[in-house]
């Protein structure tokens, strides 16, 4: 009887600019010929996942990320309301790396998580323009403005579920590889400011949510991106290398899971 390959999903987690590590993870999975049949992303994971689903070359994406400056990413709204940054520049970047594609034009099925600010429900966006869905998913509360699509206004998809595993299971993935960028080690910045306090609060909240509701991925890759800031894209090359190292370390486990899951 012919061997039937199991379907593999990759769930890319939230983490601000630390999400550049996702590029290195995906590079290694491709180099190792690990099949990727489905992709999901939360916040910055949605940005990298959308670029991958839109067939952007991962090495070109890495070069693009290493060339980013603070001014390319952050923009202040005028007038100021509901968020420190408007998010328009990030949306334009997403349009660029996805070739302004829609979900219907992706090479693999892709889901982008975002939270309905009215109901508090996590929704998985799967239609329309990728750039709009990603912009909704990166709306970090208090920092990036909430984003409306249709009758719904969204905030950061990582607010409730930092690594969106469940949506891949629900849509046919037999094996799920998760990439978790969350860090909740003891942390005491010398000069805490509004941004570091806000992000630290989010880290603590997410750590408790993750403790109560484990991710449920078959393999969880955890790059140590603690050296990287959340808002400024510095050390991007190092971040990609750390993602590559973490994925390379996980390859034996991934291959074991795929071999164990194989059916006839």
Short mmCIF file of C-alpha atoms in Angstrom, two decimals, residues 114-243:
data_model
loop_
_atom_site.label_atom_id
_atom_site.label_comp_id
_atom_site.label_asym_id
_atom_site.label_seq_id
_atom_site.Cartn_x
_atom_site.Cartn_y
_atom_site.Cartn_z
CA UNK A 114 -6.55 38.76 15.51
CA UNK A 115 -8.77 39.61 18.47
CA UNK A 116 -12.17 41.28 18.15
CA UNK A 117 -11.80 44.25 20.49
CA UNK A 118 -15.55 44.26 21.21
CA UNK A 119 -16.08 40.61 22.12
CA UNK A 120 -12.56 39.57 23.11
CA UNK A 121 -12.81 36.59 20.73
CA UNK A 122 -9.86 35.35 18.68
CA UNK A 123 -10.74 35.23 15.00
CA UNK A 124 -8.69 33.67 12.22
CA UNK A 125 -8.61 35.87 9.14
CA UNK A 126 -8.51 33.92 5.91
CA UNK A 127 -9.84 36.19 3.17
CA UNK A 128 -9.19 39.62 1.71
CA UNK A 129 -5.84 41.33 1.40
CA UNK A 130 -2.95 39.89 3.38
CA UNK A 131 -1.68 43.36 4.28
CA UNK A 132 -4.97 44.25 5.98
CA UNK A 133 -5.19 41.02 7.99
CA UNK A 134 -1.57 41.35 9.13
CA UNK A 135 -2.12 44.98 10.09
CA UNK A 136 -5.04 43.84 12.27
CA UNK A 137 -2.93 41.11 13.85
CA UNK A 138 -0.05 43.44 14.83
CA UNK A 139 -2.23 46.02 16.62
CA UNK A 140 -0.42 45.82 19.97
CA UNK A 141 -2.83 47.33 22.53
CA UNK A 142 -1.89 50.90 23.41
CA UNK A 143 1.01 50.98 20.94
CA UNK A 144 -0.42 50.37 17.47
CA UNK A 145 -3.89 51.57 16.64
CA UNK A 146 -6.66 48.94 16.50
CA UNK A 147 -7.53 48.14 12.89
CA UNK A 148 -11.02 47.86 11.39
CA UNK A 149 -11.96 45.31 8.75
CA UNK A 150 -15.60 45.42 7.78
CA UNK A 151 -17.71 45.83 10.91
CA UNK A 152 -15.05 44.45 13.25
CA UNK A 153 -12.14 46.25 14.90
CA UNK A 154 -9.14 44.11 15.77
CA UNK A 155 -6.18 44.13 18.14
CA UNK A 156 -3.03 42.00 18.31
CA UNK A 157 -3.62 38.31 17.61
CA UNK A 158 -1.06 37.36 20.27
CA UNK A 159 -3.09 38.98 23.05
CA UNK A 160 -4.82 35.69 23.88
CA UNK A 161 -3.01 33.03 21.83
CA UNK A 162 0.64 33.80 21.17
CA UNK A 163 1.20 30.72 18.96
CA UNK A 164 -1.91 29.91 16.87
CA UNK A 165 -1.79 26.11 16.80
CA UNK A 166 -5.47 25.20 17.07
CA UNK A 167 -6.50 26.71 13.74
CA UNK A 168 -4.04 24.42 11.93
CA UNK A 169 -5.41 21.33 13.67
CA UNK A 170 -8.94 22.38 12.80
CA UNK A 171 -8.07 22.73 9.13
CA UNK A 172 -6.32 19.42 8.53
CA UNK A 173 -2.77 19.56 9.89
CA UNK A 174 -1.68 16.20 11.29
CA UNK A 175 1.60 17.56 12.68
CA UNK A 176 2.07 21.11 13.99
CA UNK A 177 5.42 22.82 14.48
CA UNK A 178 5.11 25.88 16.70
CA UNK A 179 7.59 28.74 17.04
CA UNK A 180 7.37 30.49 20.41
CA UNK A 181 9.18 33.79 20.96
CA UNK A 182 7.76 34.55 24.39
CA UNK A 183 10.21 35.27 27.18
CA UNK A 184 9.31 35.55 30.84
CA UNK A 185 12.68 35.27 32.56
CA UNK A 186 13.43 37.67 35.44
CA UNK A 187 13.86 41.08 33.90
CA UNK A 188 14.89 44.41 35.42
CA UNK A 189 15.76 47.13 32.89
CA UNK A 190 18.03 49.85 34.23
CA UNK A 191 15.83 52.61 32.83
CA UNK A 192 12.28 51.28 32.40
CA UNK A 193 10.10 53.37 30.12
CA UNK A 194 6.49 53.15 28.99
CA UNK A 195 7.36 50.70 26.21
CA UNK A 196 9.42 48.28 28.33
CA UNK A 197 6.78 48.31 31.07
CA UNK A 198 3.99 47.65 28.55
CA UNK A 199 5.85 44.80 26.87
CA UNK A 200 6.91 43.28 30.20
CA UNK A 201 3.28 43.34 31.33
CA UNK A 202 2.28 41.53 28.13
CA UNK A 203 5.05 38.94 28.65
CA UNK A 204 3.84 38.17 32.18
CA UNK A 205 0.21 37.95 31.07
CA UNK A 206 1.01 35.65 28.15
CA UNK A 207 3.19 33.41 30.29
CA UNK A 208 0.26 32.84 32.63
CA UNK A 209 -2.14 32.20 29.72
CA UNK A 210 0.32 29.73 28.19
CA UNK A 211 0.66 27.97 31.55
CA UNK A 212 -3.09 27.54 31.79
CA UNK A 213 -3.52 26.65 28.12
CA UNK A 214 -0.44 24.89 26.65
CA UNK A 215 0.19 25.38 22.94
CA UNK A 216 -0.35 21.74 21.96
CA UNK A 217 2.20 21.74 19.15
CA UNK A 218 3.90 18.43 18.32
CA UNK A 219 7.25 20.24 18.23
CA UNK A 220 7.82 23.65 19.81
CA UNK A 221 10.82 25.68 18.64
CA UNK A 222 11.93 28.38 21.10
CA UNK A 223 14.68 30.69 19.79
CA UNK A 224 16.37 32.69 22.55
CA UNK A 225 15.68 36.18 21.28
CA UNK A 226 16.03 37.90 24.65
CA UNK A 227 18.79 40.15 23.28
CA UNK A 228 16.40 41.71 20.75
CA UNK A 229 14.11 44.67 21.35
CA UNK A 230 10.42 44.58 20.44
CA UNK A 231 10.06 47.76 18.40
CA UNK A 232 13.44 48.48 16.82
CA UNK A 233 14.79 46.10 14.12
CA UNK A 234 18.40 46.07 15.33
CA UNK A 235 20.50 42.87 15.40
CA UNK A 236 18.27 41.39 12.70
CA UNK A 237 21.06 39.23 11.25
CA UNK A 238 21.76 37.76 14.69
CA UNK A 239 18.04 37.17 15.21
CA UNK A 240 17.83 35.19 11.96
CA UNK A 241 20.88 33.16 12.99
CA UNK A 242 19.32 32.37 16.37
CA UNK A 243 16.15 31.23 14.60
#
